[in-house]
Amino acid sequence: MGLVNPAEATALRSEFEALQEDYAQCLDDDRVEEWPDFFVEKGVYRIVPRENDDQGLPIAILSCEGRGMLVDRVFSMRHANIYAKHFYRHLVGRARWLGEHATGIHRFQTNYAVFRTLDQGNSEVYSVGRYLDWVVRDQGALRFVEKRVVYDNTWIDTLLVTPL
Amino acid sequence: MGLVNPAEATALRSEFEALQEDYAQCLDDDRVEEWPDFFVEKGVYRIVPRENDDQGLPIAILSCEGRGMLVDRVFSMRHANIYAKHFYRHLVGRARWLGEHATGIHRFQTNYAVFRTLDQGNSEVYSVGRYLDWVVRDQGALRFVEKRVVYDNTWIDTLLVTPL
Amino acid sequence: MGLVNPAEATALRSEFEALQEDYAQCLDDDRVEEWPDFFVEKGVYRIVPRENDDQGLPIAILSCEGRGMLVDRVFSMRHANIYAKHFYRHLVGRARWLGEHATGIHRFQTNYAVFRTLDQGNSEVYSVGRYLDWVVRDQGALRFVEKRVVYDNTWIDTLLVTPL
């Protein structure tokens, strides 16, 4: 992907939206072992409160740098945490293409909502916010160079057992 | 629709997403008499709890087989049930094409959220989950061969006066 | 935009959906000064309860006619109202094209949900409903001739400090 023209931008956005949906349904289906594969080898994943991001303070409450740390995160989720069973469900909006950040790296912003359903319970709004994503074509597929989850709610479950 | 190439798959997904939105807005506009027409003559509609579906136990809490049963369902909704007035509102995500199940029958998975607004009240999360759909081109339009609603919440209104 | 053929309708819908997402993210990013620019010079913005709209009574709880009134609305939001800090987050569904209303003016219906996050608090469902939009190509971009927000909940914050 070099510099893009409008038709390429439309095709790219469509492909990116399919990536977002695959990502969302991977997490919702609890196939979290596949999650690191959405990132490039040195891919970065961060969860940042909106207040910090708005002030240009990218202080993350969770930060994973490189696929190895993502794999570790999955391992600790599966083996270390004790938690009640619950389901997550993502809804993502349409993506806005924010331009080509560097050669072949494209930036998108997308609104999201995640709902959580506790065992024996009703569904509730768990987290809403925006994804800021930098993607590149890598080994035939779009992958995240960085995925930054900027969430609106000031409170978030500190155990945070699953990626957003 | 025979075997599809990538461009056909993109066009098919776009057409399917338009179908999903028409379906959602039909229910939200309370034009439920038009609901059976989204299905083929022998179309199947099921609502299944996620726990059952995950375990390969497709035990439905509601199951309609054939357009006649769908029409009956609408009739009973309109004439038999007594219920407080409420509104529903669907939001559906982008569709993932899961492949061609049989010649001309395509399978999709889509996340959804339904909000309910009670008379004089606020809006609440009513149901979240995924649609598993099998569609075919029938009399010039895509229609459901089967629509399976797999919902995350373990509790659902037993009267369940409206399709999801 | 004159009368459209199916391919043009698909392209138009895609362009309209990008407009809706830009609109949503403009409000969510609190860049409300840019909001009037989504409308044509004489553009109309209304918020109408669903019960009124269903009965053909387009009695709005908020009505702005012309870009000047929209600018005034932004000014009063920024300078007159006292309110606790809160964030909004929009999710919009796919758009249904309802046809060409008059030469070059196209009509769409789109489901939406808006979530609100209060300072130090969790996120909640704030408003769900449908957008009824009339758009035209104006100075190189699609803009709203009229945007009618029809909301399901019978109660809405009377101060209503932000557009939906």
CSV table of N, CA and C in Angstrom, one decimal, chain B residues 13-14 17-18 21-22 24-26 28-31 85 87-94 115 117-125, chain C residues 10 13 50-51 54-55 91-96 98 109-113 115 125-130 150-156:
chain,number,residue,atom,x,y,z
B,13,ARG,N,-22.1,-9.7,0.5
B,13,ARG,CA,-22.1,-9.2,1.9
B,13,ARG,C,-22.8,-7.9,2.0
B,14,SER,N,-22.6,-7.0,1.0
B,14,SER,CA,-23.2,-5.7,1.1
B,14,SER,C,-24.7,-5.9,0.9
B,17,GLU,N,-26.1,-7.2,4.2
B,17,GLU,CA,-26.2,-6.2,5.2
B,17,GLU,C,-27.4,-5.3,5.0
B,18,ALA,N,-27.8,-5.1,3.8
B,18,ALA,CA,-29.0,-4.3,3.5
B,18,ALA,C,-30.2,-5.1,4.0
B,21,GLU,N,-30.5,-4.8,7.7
B,21,GLU,CA,-31.0,-3.5,8.1
B,21,GLU,C,-32.5,-3.4,7.9
B,22,ASP,N,-33.0,-3.9,6.7
B,22,ASP,CA,-34.4,-3.9,6.4
B,22,ASP,C,-35.2,-4.7,7.4
B,24,ALA,N,-34.2,-5.4,10.5
B,24,ALA,CA,-34.2,-4.7,11.8
B,24,ALA,C,-35.2,-3.5,11.9
B,25,GLN,N,-35.2,-2.7,10.8
B,25,GLN,CA,-36.1,-1.6,10.8
B,25,GLN,C,-37.6,-2.0,10.6
B,26,CYS,N,-37.8,-3.1,10.0
B,26,CYS,CA,-39.2,-3.6,9.9
B,26,CYS,C,-39.7,-3.9,11.3
B,28,ASP,N,-38.5,-2.8,14.2
B,28,ASP,CA,-38.4,-1.6,15.0
B,28,ASP,C,-39.6,-0.6,14.7
B,29,ASP,N,-40.0,-0.6,13.4
B,29,ASP,CA,-41.2,0.2,13.0
B,29,ASP,C,-42.5,-0.5,13.3
B,30,ASP,N,-42.4,-1.7,13.9
B,30,ASP,CA,-43.6,-2.4,14.3
B,30,ASP,C,-44.4,-2.8,13.1
B,31,ARG,N,-43.8,-3.1,11.9
B,31,ARG,CA,-44.4,-3.6,10.7
B,31,ARG,C,-44.3,-5.1,10.7
B,85,LYS,N,-47.2,-1.3,26.3
B,85,LYS,CA,-46.6,-0.8,25.1
B,85,LYS,C,-45.1,-0.6,25.2
B,87,PHE,N,-41.2,-0.2,22.8
B,87,PHE,CA,-40.5,-0.1,21.5
B,87,PHE,C,-39.2,-0.9,21.6
B,88,TYR,N,-38.9,-1.4,20.4
B,88,TYR,CA,-37.6,-2.1,20.3
B,88,TYR,C,-36.7,-1.3,19.3
B,89,ARG,N,-35.4,-1.4,19.4
B,89,ARG,CA,-34.5,-0.8,18.5
B,89,ARG,C,-33.3,-1.7,18.3
B,90,HIS,N,-33.0,-2.1,17.1
B,90,HIS,CA,-31.9,-3.0,16.8
B,90,HIS,C,-30.7,-2.2,16.3
B,91,LEU,N,-29.5,-2.6,16.7
B,91,LEU,CA,-28.3,-2.2,16.0
B,91,LEU,C,-27.6,-3.5,15.6
B,92,VAL,N,-27.2,-3.6,14.4
B,92,VAL,CA,-26.5,-4.7,13.9
B,92,VAL,C,-25.1,-4.3,13.4
B,93,GLY,N,-24.1,-5.2,13.7
B,93,GLY,CA,-22.8,-5.0,13.2
B,93,GLY,C,-22.6,-5.3,11.7
B,94,ARG,N,-21.4,-5.3,11.3
B,94,ARG,CA,-21.1,-5.7,9.9
B,94,ARG,C,-21.2,-7.3,9.9
B,115,PHE,N,-32.4,-2.8,22.0
B,115,PHE,CA,-32.7,-2.0,23.1
B,115,PHE,C,-34.3,-1.9,23.2
B,117,THR,N,-37.6,0.1,25.0
B,117,THR,CA,-38.0,1.3,25.7
B,117,THR,C,-39.5,1.1,26.2
B,118,LEU,N,-39.6,1.1,27.5
B,118,LEU,CA,-41.0,0.9,28.0
B,118,LEU,C,-41.7,2.3,28.0
B,119,ASP,N,-43.0,2.2,28.0
B,119,ASP,CA,-43.9,3.3,28.0
B,119,ASP,C,-43.5,4.2,29.2
B,120,GLN,N,-43.3,5.5,28.9
B,120,GLN,CA,-42.9,6.4,29.9
B,120,GLN,C,-41.6,6.2,30.6
B,121,GLY,N,-40.8,5.4,29.9
B,121,GLY,CA,-39.5,5.0,30.6
B,121,GLY,C,-38.3,5.3,29.7
B,122,ASN,N,-37.2,4.9,30.3
B,122,ASN,CA,-35.9,5.0,29.6
B,122,ASN,C,-35.7,3.8,28.8
B,123,SER,N,-34.6,3.8,28.0
B,123,SER,CA,-34.2,2.7,27.2
B,123,SER,C,-33.2,1.9,27.9
B,124,GLU,N,-33.3,0.6,27.7
B,124,GLU,CA,-32.4,-0.4,28.3
B,124,GLU,C,-31.9,-1.4,27.3
B,125,VAL,N,-30.8,-2.0,27.7
B,125,VAL,CA,-30.3,-3.1,26.8
B,125,VAL,C,-31.2,-4.3,27.0
C,10,THR,N,-26.1,2.4,-4.5
C,10,THR,CA,-25.1,1.8,-3.6
C,10,THR,C,-24.0,2.8,-3.3
C,13,ARG,N,-25.4,5.4,-0.9
C,13,ARG,CA,-25.6,4.9,0.4
C,13,ARG,C,-24.2,4.9,1.2
C,50,ARG,N,-40.9,9.7,19.3
C,50,ARG,CA,-41.4,8.7,18.4
C,50,ARG,C,-43.0,8.7,18.4
C,51,GLU,N,-43.5,8.9,19.6
C,51,GLU,CA,-45.0,8.8,19.6
C,51,GLU,C,-45.6,9.9,18.7
C,54,ASP,N,-45.0,8.9,15.0
C,54,ASP,CA,-45.8,7.8,14.5
C,54,ASP,C,-47.3,8.3,14.2
C,55,GLN,N,-47.7,9.3,15.0
C,55,GLN,CA,-49.0,9.8,14.8
C,55,GLN,C,-49.1,10.9,13.7
C,91,LEU,N,-23.5,5.1,18.2
C,91,LEU,CA,-23.4,4.0,17.2
C,91,LEU,C,-24.5,4.1,16.3
C,92,VAL,N,-24.2,4.1,15.0
C,92,VAL,CA,-25.2,4.1,14.0
C,92,VAL,C,-25.2,2.9,13.1
C,93,GLY,N,-26.4,2.4,12.7
C,93,GLY,CA,-26.6,1.2,11.9
C,93,GLY,C,-26.3,1.6,10.5
C,94,ARG,N,-26.6,0.6,9.6
C,94,ARG,CA,-26.4,0.9,8.2
C,94,ARG,C,-27.7,1.7,7.7
C,95,ALA,N,-27.5,2.4,6.7
C,95,ALA,CA,-28.5,3.3,6.2
C,95,ALA,C,-29.5,2.6,5.2
C,96,ARG,N,-30.7,2.9,5.3
C,96,ARG,CA,-31.7,2.4,4.3
C,96,ARG,C,-32.0,3.6,3.4
C,98,LEU,N,-34.4,5.5,1.2
C,98,LEU,CA,-35.9,5.5,1.1
C,98,LEU,C,-36.3,6.2,-0.2
C,109,GLN,N,-33.1,6.4,6.2
C,109,GLN,CA,-33.4,6.1,7.6
C,109,GLN,C,-32.3,5.2,8.2
C,110,THR,N,-31.9,5.6,9.4
C,110,THR,CA,-30.8,4.9,10.0
C,110,THR,C,-31.1,4.7,11.5
C,111,ASN,N,-30.9,3.6,12.1
C,111,ASN,CA,-31.0,3.4,13.5
C,111,ASN,C,-29.8,4.0,14.2
C,112,TYR,N,-30.0,4.5,15.4
C,112,TYR,CA,-28.9,4.9,16.2
C,112,TYR,C,-29.0,4.6,17.7
C,113,ALA,N,-27.9,4.6,18.4
C,113,ALA,CA,-27.9,4.5,19.9
C,113,ALA,C,-26.9,5.5,20.4
C,115,PHE,N,-24.8,6.6,23.8
C,115,PHE,CA,-24.4,6.2,25.2
C,115,PHE,C,-23.9,7.5,25.9
C,125,VAL,N,-27.2,3.8,28.5
C,125,VAL,CA,-27.9,4.1,27.3
C,125,VAL,C,-28.6,5.4,27.5
C,126,TYR,N,-28.3,6.4,26.6
C,126,TYR,CA,-28.9,7.7,26.8
C,126,TYR,C,-30.1,7.9,25.9
C,127,SER,N,-30.0,7.5,24.6
C,127,SER,CA,-31.1,7.7,23.7
C,127,SER,C,-30.9,6.7,22.5
C,128,VAL,N,-32.0,6.0,22.1
C,128,VAL,CA,-32.0,5.2,20.9
C,128,VAL,C,-33.2,5.7,20.1
C,129,GLY,N,-33.1,5.4,18.8
C,129,GLY,CA,-34.1,5.9,17.9
C,129,GLY,C,-33.7,5.8,16.4
C,130,ARG,N,-34.3,6.6,15.6
C,130,ARG,CA,-33.9,6.6,14.2
C,130,ARG,C,-33.7,8.0,13.7
C,150,VAL,N,-35.7,11.0,15.6
C,150,VAL,CA,-36.9,10.5,16.2
C,150,VAL,C,-36.5,9.5,17.3
C,151,TYR,N,-36.7,9.8,18.6
C,151,TYR,CA,-36.2,9.0,19.7
C,151,TYR,C,-37.3,8.2,20.3
C,152,ASP,N,-36.9,7.0,20.8
C,152,ASP,CA,-37.9,6.1,21.3
C,152,ASP,C,-38.3,6.4,22.8
C,153,ASN,N,-37.3,6.9,23.5
C,153,ASN,CA,-37.7,7.1,24.9
C,153,ASN,C,-38.5,8.3,25.1
C,154,THR,N,-39.5,8.2,26.0
C,154,THR,CA,-40.5,9.3,26.1
C,154,THR,C,-39.9,10.4,27.0
C,155,TRP,N,-38.9,10.0,27.8
C,155,TRP,CA,-38.3,11.0,28.6
C,155,TRP,C,-36.9,11.4,28.0
C,156,ILE,N,-36.6,12.7,28.0
C,156,ILE,CA,-35.3,13.1,27.6
C,156,ILE,C,-34.9,14.3,28.4
